[in-house]
């Protein structure tokens, strides 16, 4: 105890820590200048952007024709306003969903690099693709709402990837981002490895519009932003919370979406 107090007030220690911190950031800066950026997927050097041309060409961008409701691509064009069987059988709580790319290995690498690998430099590119994919939704939106993390997870990760992407989308579309509109009130386990009904159960009651978020939600048309759309359980729970909070409409915009017809690949 005595030793701890002495170490805490020792005049030399904080200075040393400060010097060490300064040295570390100088080294990091030097490394940034000296080393080329690496492709987020294959780690080959690239100039500027996050992906090398080869990995870029492997990304599966989602384009029409797709289900008007879920945004899942159709193999052929059968005229506008078509709905998928899935949208008819199990309509989601949200009105429409759109995503920039299909969730495959390349998309997964990008999402993981942003989320866990501290490749925050990927956010502007990914966000711009999302703004492009969600142009129709954003045109009529009053605000963008990021899917929130529980405060403990955000504290551990230091940032919320959905909030970062929302900022880019907000700048690209001229729509405001309502950061405090939705709160994660339950620390839910990761959805990885869970089936569809377990995922829905896992996030039930996990989101709420806090008192200070009501003004940003009531009567507004919102676009909810997440990195990956898998079973849709998380965005469905968020949508229901926003609708209970008085939202006029909720659409969903994701970076990548799982296209069914296979198993959930995460
Ligand atoms: Zn690459």
PDB file of C-alpha atoms and ligand atoms in Angstrom:
ATOM      1  CA  UNK A   1       0.000   0.000   0.000  1.00  0.00           C
ATOM      2  CA  UNK A   2       2.710   2.396   1.073  1.00  0.00           C
ATOM      3  CA  UNK A   3       4.798   1.429  -1.933  1.00  0.00           C
ATOM      4  CA  UNK A   4       1.850   2.061  -4.286  1.00  0.00           C
ATOM      5  CA  UNK A   5       1.269   5.517  -2.880  1.00  0.00           C
ATOM      6  CA  UNK A   6       4.932   6.369  -3.173  1.00  0.00           C
ATOM      7  CA  UNK A   7       5.044   5.126  -6.748  1.00  0.00           C
ATOM      8  CA  UNK A   8       1.916   7.170  -7.565  1.00  0.00           C
ATOM      9  CA  UNK A   9       3.338  10.447  -6.320  1.00  0.00           C
ATOM     10  CA  UNK A  10       6.892   9.860  -7.503  1.00  0.00           C
ATOM     11  CA  UNK A  11       7.710  12.862  -9.709  1.00  0.00           C
ATOM     12  CA  UNK A  12       9.880  10.828 -12.065  1.00  0.00           C
ATOM     13  CA  UNK A  13       7.347   8.225 -13.115  1.00  0.00           C
ATOM     14  CA  UNK A  14       4.672  10.232 -14.932  1.00  0.00           C
ATOM     15  CA  UNK A  15       7.414  12.093 -16.835  1.00  0.00           C
ATOM     16  CA  UNK A  16       8.968   8.806 -17.880  1.00  0.00           C
ATOM     17  CA  UNK A  17       5.554   7.525 -18.967  1.00  0.00           C
ATOM     18  CA  UNK A  18       4.961  10.715 -20.925  1.00  0.00           C
ATOM     19  CA  UNK A  19       8.325  10.419 -22.629  1.00  0.00           C
ATOM     20  CA  UNK A  20       7.666   6.776 -23.434  1.00  0.00           C
ATOM     21  CA  UNK A  21       4.251   7.694 -24.861  1.00  0.00           C
ATOM     22  CA  UNK A  22       5.789  10.437 -27.009  1.00  0.00           C
ATOM     23  CA  UNK A  23       8.486   8.067 -28.236  1.00  0.00           C
ATOM     24  CA  UNK A  24       5.868   5.468 -29.123  1.00  0.00           C
ATOM     25  CA  UNK A  25       3.780   7.903 -31.160  1.00  0.00           C
ATOM     26  CA  UNK A  26       6.895   9.223 -32.899  1.00  0.00           C
ATOM     27  CA  UNK A  27       7.871   5.707 -33.856  1.00  0.00           C
ATOM     28  CA  UNK A  28       4.356   4.980 -35.074  1.00  0.00           C
ATOM     29  CA  UNK A  29       4.393   8.145 -37.179  1.00  0.00           C
ATOM     30  CA  UNK A  30       7.802   7.204 -38.598  1.00  0.00           C
ATOM     31  CA  UNK A  31       6.479   3.735 -39.445  1.00  0.00           C
ATOM     32  CA  UNK A  32       3.435   5.250 -41.191  1.00  0.00           C
ATOM     33  CA  UNK A  33       5.668   7.442 -43.308  1.00  0.00           C
ATOM     34  CA  UNK A  34       8.221   4.761 -44.102  1.00  0.00           C
ATOM     35  CA  UNK A  35       5.943   1.779 -44.773  1.00  0.00           C
ATOM     36  CA  UNK A  36       3.349   1.551 -47.530  1.00  0.00           C
ATOM     37  CA  UNK A  37      -0.248   0.786 -46.535  1.00  0.00           C
ATOM     38  CA  UNK A  38      -1.177  -2.869 -46.668  1.00  0.00           C
ATOM     39  CA  UNK A  39      -4.251  -4.306 -48.372  1.00  0.00           C
ATOM     40  CA  UNK A  40      -6.773  -5.016 -45.609  1.00  0.00           C
ATOM     41  CA  UNK A  41      -7.572  -8.424 -47.072  1.00  0.00           C
ATOM     42  CA  UNK A  42      -4.305  -9.928 -48.401  1.00  0.00           C
ATOM     43  CA  UNK A  43      -1.682  -7.674 -46.708  1.00  0.00           C
ATOM     44  CA  UNK A  44       0.005  -6.785 -50.009  1.00  0.00           C
ATOM     45  CA  UNK A  45       1.220  -3.164 -50.200  1.00  0.00           C
ATOM     46  CA  UNK A  46      -1.288  -0.746 -51.764  1.00  0.00           C
ATOM     47  CA  UNK A  47      -1.238   2.974 -52.338  1.00  0.00           C
ATOM     48  CA  UNK A  48      -3.880   4.911 -50.516  1.00  0.00           C
ATOM     49  CA  UNK A  49      -7.076   2.853 -50.504  1.00  0.00           C
ATOM     50  CA  UNK A  50      -7.774  -0.080 -48.224  1.00  0.00           C
ATOM     51  CA  UNK A  51      -7.852  -2.870 -50.810  1.00  0.00           C
ATOM     52  CA  UNK A  52      -5.521  -3.955 -53.614  1.00  0.00           C
ATOM     53  CA  UNK A  53      -7.082  -4.214 -57.112  1.00  0.00           C
ATOM     54  CA  UNK A  54      -7.200  -8.025 -56.910  1.00  0.00           C
ATOM     55  CA  UNK A  55      -9.158  -8.083 -53.617  1.00  0.00           C
ATOM     56  CA  UNK A  56     -11.321  -5.194 -54.812  1.00  0.00           C
ATOM     57  CA  UNK A  57     -12.376  -7.234 -57.840  1.00  0.00           C
ATOM     58  CA  UNK A  58     -13.363 -10.096 -55.516  1.00  0.00           C
ATOM     59  CA  UNK A  59     -15.841  -7.960 -53.525  1.00  0.00           C
ATOM     60  CA  UNK A  60     -19.417  -8.790 -54.533  1.00  0.00           C
ATOM     61  CA  UNK A  61     -21.253  -5.467 -54.718  1.00  0.00           C
ATOM     62  CA  UNK A  62     -25.021  -5.789 -54.469  1.00  0.00           C
ATOM     63  CA  UNK A  63     -26.907  -4.163 -57.341  1.00  0.00           C
ATOM     64  CA  UNK A  64     -30.507  -4.375 -58.597  1.00  0.00           C
ATOM     65  CA  UNK A  65     -32.518  -6.474 -59.155  1.00  0.00           C
ATOM     66  CA  UNK A  66     -33.131  -7.144 -55.477  1.00  0.00           C
ATOM     67  CA  UNK A  67     -35.994  -7.706 -53.025  1.00  0.00           C
ATOM     68  CA  UNK A  68     -37.634  -4.316 -52.412  1.00  0.00           C
ATOM     69  CA  UNK A  69     -37.913  -5.132 -48.713  1.00  0.00           C
ATOM     70  CA  UNK A  70     -34.811  -7.122 -47.690  1.00  0.00           C
ATOM     71  CA  UNK A  71     -32.431  -5.929 -50.391  1.00  0.00           C
ATOM     72  CA  UNK A  72     -31.386  -9.507 -51.161  1.00  0.00           C
ATOM     73  CA  UNK A  73     -30.272  -9.884 -54.781  1.00  0.00           C
ATOM     74  CA  UNK A  74     -32.421 -11.735 -57.326  1.00  0.00           C
ATOM     75  CA  UNK A  75     -30.773 -13.859 -60.009  1.00  0.00           C
ATOM     76  CA  UNK A  76     -32.805 -12.157 -62.767  1.00  0.00           C
ATOM     77  CA  UNK A  77     -34.884  -9.021 -63.245  1.00  0.00           C
ATOM     78  CA  UNK A  78     -38.617  -9.665 -62.960  1.00  0.00           C
ATOM     79  CA  UNK A  79     -39.747  -6.056 -62.836  1.00  0.00           C
ATOM     80  CA  UNK A  80     -39.656  -3.485 -60.035  1.00  0.00           C
ATOM     81  CA  UNK A  81     -41.217  -3.824 -56.567  1.00  0.00           C
ATOM     82  CA  UNK A  82     -40.691  -7.592 -56.311  1.00  0.00           C
ATOM     83  CA  UNK A  83     -40.502  -9.213 -52.889  1.00  0.00           C
ATOM     84  CA  UNK A  84     -38.515 -12.295 -51.925  1.00  0.00           C
ATOM     85  CA  UNK A  85     -40.314 -15.332 -50.480  1.00  0.00           C
ATOM     86  CA  UNK A  86     -38.462 -14.719 -47.237  1.00  0.00           C
ATOM     87  CA  UNK A  87     -39.808 -11.156 -46.976  1.00  0.00           C
ATOM     88  CA  UNK A  88     -43.350 -12.423 -47.507  1.00  0.00           C
ATOM     89  CA  UNK A  89     -43.050 -15.381 -45.102  1.00  0.00           C
ATOM     90  CA  UNK A  90     -41.304 -13.513 -42.298  1.00  0.00           C
ATOM     91  CA  UNK A  91     -41.631  -9.754 -42.800  1.00  0.00           C
ATOM     92  CA  UNK A  92     -39.021  -7.836 -40.788  1.00  0.00           C
ATOM     93  CA  UNK A  93     -39.846  -5.002 -38.369  1.00  0.00           C
ATOM     94  CA  UNK A  94     -37.898  -2.532 -40.547  1.00  0.00           C
ATOM     95  CA  UNK A  95     -39.295  -1.203 -43.808  1.00  0.00           C
ATOM     96  CA  UNK A  96     -36.341  -1.736 -46.188  1.00  0.00           C
ATOM     97  CA  UNK A  97     -32.763  -2.956 -45.917  1.00  0.00           C
ATOM     98  CA  UNK A  98     -29.845  -2.300 -48.256  1.00  0.00           C
ATOM     99  CA  UNK A  99     -26.206  -3.371 -48.116  1.00  0.00           C
ATOM    100  CA  UNK A 100     -23.123  -2.504 -50.137  1.00  0.00           C
ATOM    101  CA  UNK A 101     -21.695  -6.000 -50.573  1.00  0.00           C
ATOM    102  CA  UNK A 102     -22.439  -9.673 -50.010  1.00  0.00           C
ATOM    103  CA  UNK A 103     -20.914 -11.070 -46.854  1.00  0.00           C
ATOM    104  CA  UNK A 104     -18.137 -13.353 -48.107  1.00  0.00           C
ATOM    105  CA  UNK A 105     -14.493 -13.923 -47.131  1.00  0.00           C
ATOM    106  CA  UNK A 106     -13.257 -10.604 -48.558  1.00  0.00           C
ATOM    107  CA  UNK A 107     -16.085  -8.623 -46.935  1.00  0.00           C
ATOM    108  CA  UNK A 108     -15.509 -10.482 -43.664  1.00  0.00           C
ATOM    109  CA  UNK A 109     -11.807  -9.566 -43.708  1.00  0.00           C
ATOM    110  CA  UNK A 110     -12.685  -5.899 -44.216  1.00  0.00           C
ATOM    111  CA  UNK A 111     -15.253  -5.904 -41.412  1.00  0.00           C
ATOM    112  CA  UNK A 112     -12.863  -7.631 -39.023  1.00  0.00           C
ATOM    113  CA  UNK A 113     -10.003  -5.296 -39.922  1.00  0.00           C
ATOM    114  CA  UNK A 114     -12.214  -2.303 -39.109  1.00  0.00           C
ATOM    115  CA  UNK A 115     -13.704  -3.831 -35.982  1.00  0.00           C
ATOM    116  CA  UNK A 116     -10.795  -5.603 -34.318  1.00  0.00           C
ATOM    117  CA  UNK A 117      -7.701  -4.713 -36.312  1.00  0.00           C
ATOM    118  CA  UNK A 118      -7.753  -0.973 -35.757  1.00  0.00           C
ATOM    119  CA  UNK A 119      -7.920  -0.324 -39.493  1.00  0.00           C
ATOM    120  CA  UNK A 120     -10.020   2.787 -38.926  1.00  0.00           C
ATOM    121  CA  UNK A 121      -8.670   4.107 -42.241  1.00  0.00           C
ATOM    122  CA  UNK A 122     -11.097   1.683 -43.958  1.00  0.00           C
ATOM    123  CA  UNK A 123     -14.184   3.508 -42.606  1.00  0.00           C
ATOM    124  CA  UNK A 124     -14.275   6.307 -45.253  1.00  0.00           C
ATOM    125  CA  UNK A 125     -14.225   3.836 -48.163  1.00  0.00           C
ATOM    126  CA  UNK A 126     -16.684   1.385 -46.602  1.00  0.00           C
ATOM    127  CA  UNK A 127     -18.979   4.238 -45.536  1.00  0.00           C
ATOM    128  CA  UNK A 128     -19.022   5.740 -49.032  1.00  0.00           C
ATOM    129  CA  UNK A 129     -20.007   2.385 -50.559  1.00  0.00           C
ATOM    130  CA  UNK A 130     -22.795   2.186 -47.993  1.00  0.00           C
ATOM    131  CA  UNK A 131     -24.015   5.721 -48.744  1.00  0.00           C
ATOM    132  CA  UNK A 132     -24.143   4.711 -52.384  1.00  0.00           C
ATOM    133  CA  UNK A 133     -26.054   1.469 -51.706  1.00  0.00           C
ATOM    134  CA  UNK A 134     -28.494   3.299 -49.414  1.00  0.00           C
ATOM    135  CA  UNK A 135     -29.035   6.393 -51.566  1.00  0.00           C
ATOM    136  CA  UNK A 136     -32.763   5.693 -51.924  1.00  0.00           C
ATOM    137  CA  UNK A 137     -33.233   5.279 -48.135  1.00  0.00           C
ATOM    138  CA  UNK A 138     -31.098   8.288 -47.239  1.00  0.00           C
ATOM    139  CA  UNK A 139     -32.978  10.558 -49.662  1.00  0.00           C
ATOM    140  CA  UNK A 140     -36.065  10.493 -47.413  1.00  0.00           C
ATOM    141  CA  UNK A 141     -34.326  10.068 -44.033  1.00  0.00           C
ATOM    142  CA  UNK A 142     -34.353  12.625 -41.203  1.00  0.00           C
ATOM    143  CA  UNK A 143     -31.418  11.059 -39.388  1.00  0.00           C
ATOM    144  CA  UNK A 144     -28.980   8.148 -39.239  1.00  0.00           C
ATOM    145  CA  UNK A 145     -28.858   5.959 -36.117  1.00  0.00           C
ATOM    146  CA  UNK A 146     -25.871   3.655 -35.482  1.00  0.00           C
ATOM    147  CA  UNK A 147     -26.526   0.277 -33.830  1.00  0.00           C
ATOM    148  CA  UNK A 148     -25.062   0.928 -30.372  1.00  0.00           C
ATOM    149  CA  UNK A 149     -22.610  -1.236 -28.467  1.00  0.00           C
ATOM    150  CA  UNK A 150     -23.030  -1.888 -24.781  1.00  0.00           C
ATOM    151  CA  UNK A 151     -20.885   0.663 -22.933  1.00  0.00           C
ATOM    152  CA  UNK A 152     -18.605  -2.060 -21.607  1.00  0.00           C
ATOM    153  CA  UNK A 153     -17.843  -3.410 -25.070  1.00  0.00           C
ATOM    154  CA  UNK A 154     -17.374   0.094 -26.456  1.00  0.00           C
ATOM    155  CA  UNK A 155     -15.011   0.868 -23.603  1.00  0.00           C
ATOM    156  CA  UNK A 156     -12.958  -2.264 -24.349  1.00  0.00           C
ATOM    157  CA  UNK A 157     -12.897  -1.633 -28.111  1.00  0.00           C
ATOM    158  CA  UNK A 158     -12.586   2.163 -27.719  1.00  0.00           C
ATOM    159  CA  UNK A 159     -14.936   2.874 -30.639  1.00  0.00           C
ATOM    160  CA  UNK A 160     -18.162   1.718 -32.248  1.00  0.00           C
ATOM    161  CA  UNK A 161     -17.611   0.690 -35.863  1.00  0.00           C
ATOM    162  CA  UNK A 162     -21.279   1.400 -36.753  1.00  0.00           C
ATOM    163  CA  UNK A 163     -20.948   4.940 -35.387  1.00  0.00           C
ATOM    164  CA  UNK A 164     -17.777   5.495 -37.460  1.00  0.00           C
ATOM    165  CA  UNK A 165     -19.517   4.279 -40.619  1.00  0.00           C
ATOM    166  CA  UNK A 166     -22.565   6.440 -39.757  1.00  0.00           C
ATOM    167  CA  UNK A 167     -20.358   9.540 -39.620  1.00  0.00           C
ATOM    168  CA  UNK A 168     -19.047   8.884 -43.136  1.00  0.00           C
ATOM    169  CA  UNK A 169     -22.563   8.155 -44.449  1.00  0.00           C
ATOM    170  CA  UNK A 170     -23.831  11.320 -42.750  1.00  0.00           C
ATOM    171  CA  UNK A 171     -21.190  13.449 -44.455  1.00  0.00           C
ATOM    172  CA  UNK A 172     -21.783  11.799 -47.844  1.00  0.00           C
ATOM    173  CA  UNK A 173     -25.581  12.187 -47.689  1.00  0.00           C
ATOM    174  CA  UNK A 174     -25.920  15.425 -45.719  1.00  0.00           C
ATOM    175  CA  UNK A 175     -28.006  13.677 -43.043  1.00  0.00           C
ATOM    176  CA  UNK A 176     -27.376  14.147 -39.314  1.00  0.00           C
ATOM    177  CA  UNK A 177     -26.235  11.240 -37.136  1.00  0.00           C
ATOM    178  CA  UNK A 178     -28.328  10.772 -33.974  1.00  0.00           C
ATOM    179  CA  UNK A 179     -25.706   9.099 -31.785  1.00  0.00           C
ATOM    180  CA  UNK A 180     -27.739   9.033 -28.570  1.00  0.00           C
ATOM    181  CA  UNK A 181     -31.031   7.919 -30.122  1.00  0.00           C
ATOM    182  CA  UNK A 182     -30.647   4.280 -29.148  1.00  0.00           C
ATOM    183  CA  UNK A 183     -29.002   2.632 -26.187  1.00  0.00           C
ATOM    184  CA  UNK A 184     -27.919  -0.951 -25.621  1.00  0.00           C
ATOM    185  CA  UNK A 185     -29.233  -1.647 -22.142  1.00  0.00           C
ATOM    186  CA  UNK A 186     -28.366  -5.348 -22.023  1.00  0.00           C
ATOM    187  CA  UNK A 187     -24.848  -6.686 -22.542  1.00  0.00           C
ATOM    188  CA  UNK A 188     -25.681  -9.561 -24.884  1.00  0.00           C
ATOM    189  CA  UNK A 189     -23.231 -12.334 -25.747  1.00  0.00           C
ATOM    190  CA  UNK A 190     -21.796 -12.181 -29.307  1.00  0.00           C
ATOM    191  CA  UNK A 191     -24.223 -13.584 -31.894  1.00  0.00           C
ATOM    192  CA  UNK A 192     -21.451 -15.711 -33.441  1.00  0.00           C
ATOM    193  CA  UNK A 193     -22.392 -19.392 -33.641  1.00  0.00           C
ATOM    194  CA  UNK A 194     -26.054 -18.878 -32.735  1.00  0.00           C
ATOM    195  CA  UNK A 195     -29.019 -19.952 -34.864  1.00  0.00           C
ATOM    196  CA  UNK A 196     -31.753 -17.591 -36.042  1.00  0.00           C
ATOM    197  CA  UNK A 197     -34.189 -18.008 -33.126  1.00  0.00           C
ATOM    198  CA  UNK A 198     -31.358 -17.963 -30.562  1.00  0.00           C
ATOM    199  CA  UNK A 199     -30.136 -14.704 -32.081  1.00  0.00           C
ATOM    200  CA  UNK A 200     -33.598 -13.154 -31.772  1.00  0.00           C
ATOM    201  CA  UNK A 201     -33.872 -14.316 -28.156  1.00  0.00           C
ATOM    202  CA  UNK A 202     -30.371 -13.074 -27.373  1.00  0.00           C
ATOM    203  CA  UNK A 203     -31.138  -9.451 -28.324  1.00  0.00           C
ATOM    204  CA  UNK A 204     -34.700  -9.299 -27.018  1.00  0.00           C
ATOM    205  CA  UNK A 205     -35.100  -6.234 -24.804  1.00  0.00           C
ATOM    206  CA  UNK A 206     -31.455  -5.266 -25.395  1.00  0.00           C
ATOM    207  CA  UNK A 207     -32.197  -1.829 -26.920  1.00  0.00           C
ATOM    208  CA  UNK A 208     -34.094   1.207 -25.717  1.00  0.00           C
ATOM    209  CA  UNK A 209     -34.621   4.821 -26.719  1.00  0.00           C
ATOM    210  CA  UNK A 210     -33.355   6.755 -23.679  1.00  0.00           C
ATOM    211  CA  UNK A 211     -35.195   9.864 -22.437  1.00  0.00           C
ATOM    212  CA  UNK A 212     -32.517  12.094 -23.958  1.00  0.00           C
ATOM    213  CA  UNK A 213     -32.904  10.322 -27.329  1.00  0.00           C
ATOM    214  CA  UNK A 214     -36.705  10.763 -27.659  1.00  0.00           C
ATOM    215  CA  UNK A 215     -36.550  14.091 -29.526  1.00  0.00           C
ATOM    216  CA  UNK A 216     -34.265  12.589 -32.197  1.00  0.00           C
ATOM    217  CA  UNK A 217     -36.623   9.631 -32.736  1.00  0.00           C
ATOM    218  CA  UNK A 218     -40.267  10.728 -32.354  1.00  0.00           C
ATOM    219  CA  UNK A 219     -41.919  11.298 -35.723  1.00  0.00           C
ATOM    220  CA  UNK A 220     -38.614  10.858 -37.622  1.00  0.00           C
ATOM    221  CA  UNK A 221     -37.711   8.665 -40.581  1.00  0.00           C
ATOM    222  CA  UNK A 222     -34.538   6.876 -39.536  1.00  0.00           C
ATOM    223  CA  UNK A 223     -31.826   4.857 -41.229  1.00  0.00           C
ATOM    224  CA  UNK A 224     -30.294   2.349 -38.855  1.00  0.00           C
ATOM    225  CA  UNK A 225     -26.635   1.547 -39.622  1.00  0.00           C
ATOM    226  CA  UNK A 226     -24.787  -1.694 -38.832  1.00  0.00           C
ATOM    227  CA  UNK A 227     -21.640  -3.320 -40.227  1.00  0.00           C
ATOM    228  CA  UNK A 228     -23.072  -6.750 -41.040  1.00  0.00           C
ATOM    229  CA  UNK A 229     -26.633  -7.932 -41.548  1.00  0.00           C
ATOM    230  CA  UNK A 230     -26.791 -11.631 -40.692  1.00  0.00           C
ATOM    231  CA  UNK A 231     -30.135 -13.007 -39.464  1.00  0.00           C
ATOM    232  CA  UNK A 232     -31.470  -9.474 -38.989  1.00  0.00           C
ATOM    233  CA  UNK A 233     -32.194 -10.168 -35.287  1.00  0.00           C
ATOM    234  CA  UNK A 234     -30.151  -7.215 -34.010  1.00  0.00           C
ATOM    235  CA  UNK A 235     -31.556  -4.637 -36.441  1.00  0.00           C
ATOM    236  CA  UNK A 236     -35.058  -6.008 -35.861  1.00  0.00           C
ATOM    237  CA  UNK A 237     -34.690  -5.510 -32.088  1.00  0.00           C
ATOM    238  CA  UNK A 238     -33.304  -1.996 -32.691  1.00  0.00           C
ATOM    239  CA  UNK A 239     -36.160  -1.197 -35.106  1.00  0.00           C
ATOM    240  CA  UNK A 240     -38.799  -2.309 -32.613  1.00  0.00           C
ATOM    241  CA  UNK A 241     -37.220  -0.119 -29.918  1.00  0.00           C
ATOM    242  CA  UNK A 242     -37.144   2.885 -32.290  1.00  0.00           C
ATOM    243  CA  UNK A 243     -40.777   2.326 -33.345  1.00  0.00           C
ATOM    244  CA  UNK A 244     -41.794   2.082 -29.675  1.00  0.00           C
ATOM    245  CA  UNK A 245     -39.944   5.383 -29.228  1.00  0.00           C
ATOM    246  CA  UNK A 246     -42.252   6.911 -31.859  1.00  0.00           C
ATOM    247  CA  UNK A 247     -40.121   6.703 -35.031  1.00  0.00           C
ATOM    248  CA  UNK A 248     -42.173   7.270 -38.194  1.00  0.00           C
ATOM    249  CA  UNK A 249     -40.184   4.686 -40.183  1.00  0.00           C
ATOM    250  CA  UNK A 250     -36.984   2.687 -39.880  1.00  0.00           C
ATOM    251  CA  UNK A 251     -34.827   1.476 -42.772  1.00  0.00           C
ATOM    252  CA  UNK A 252     -31.585  -0.466 -42.407  1.00  0.00           C
ATOM    253  CA  UNK A 253     -28.234   0.116 -44.099  1.00  0.00           C
ATOM    254  CA  UNK A 254     -25.389  -2.383 -43.647  1.00  0.00           C
ATOM    255  CA  UNK A 255     -21.938  -2.710 -45.136  1.00  0.00           C
ATOM    256  CA  UNK A 256     -22.347  -6.413 -45.878  1.00  0.00           C
ATOM    257  CA  UNK A 257     -25.287  -8.753 -45.787  1.00  0.00           C
ATOM    258  CA  UNK A 258     -25.493 -12.504 -45.624  1.00  0.00           C
ATOM    259  CA  UNK A 259     -27.313 -13.746 -48.678  1.00  0.00           C
ATOM    260  CA  UNK A 260     -29.301 -16.817 -47.691  1.00  0.00           C
ATOM    261  CA  UNK A 261     -29.168 -20.087 -49.479  1.00  0.00           C
ATOM    262  CA  UNK A 262     -26.236 -21.144 -47.375  1.00  0.00           C
ATOM    263  CA  UNK A 263     -25.330 -21.394 -43.750  1.00  0.00           C
ATOM    264  CA  UNK A 264     -24.600 -18.312 -41.654  1.00  0.00           C
ATOM    265  CA  UNK A 265     -20.856 -17.979 -42.212  1.00  0.00           C
ATOM    266  CA  UNK A 266     -19.741 -16.407 -38.921  1.00  0.00           C
TER     267      UNK A 266
HETATM  268 ZN1  LIG B   1      -5.433  -7.567 -51.479  1.00  0.00          ZN
END
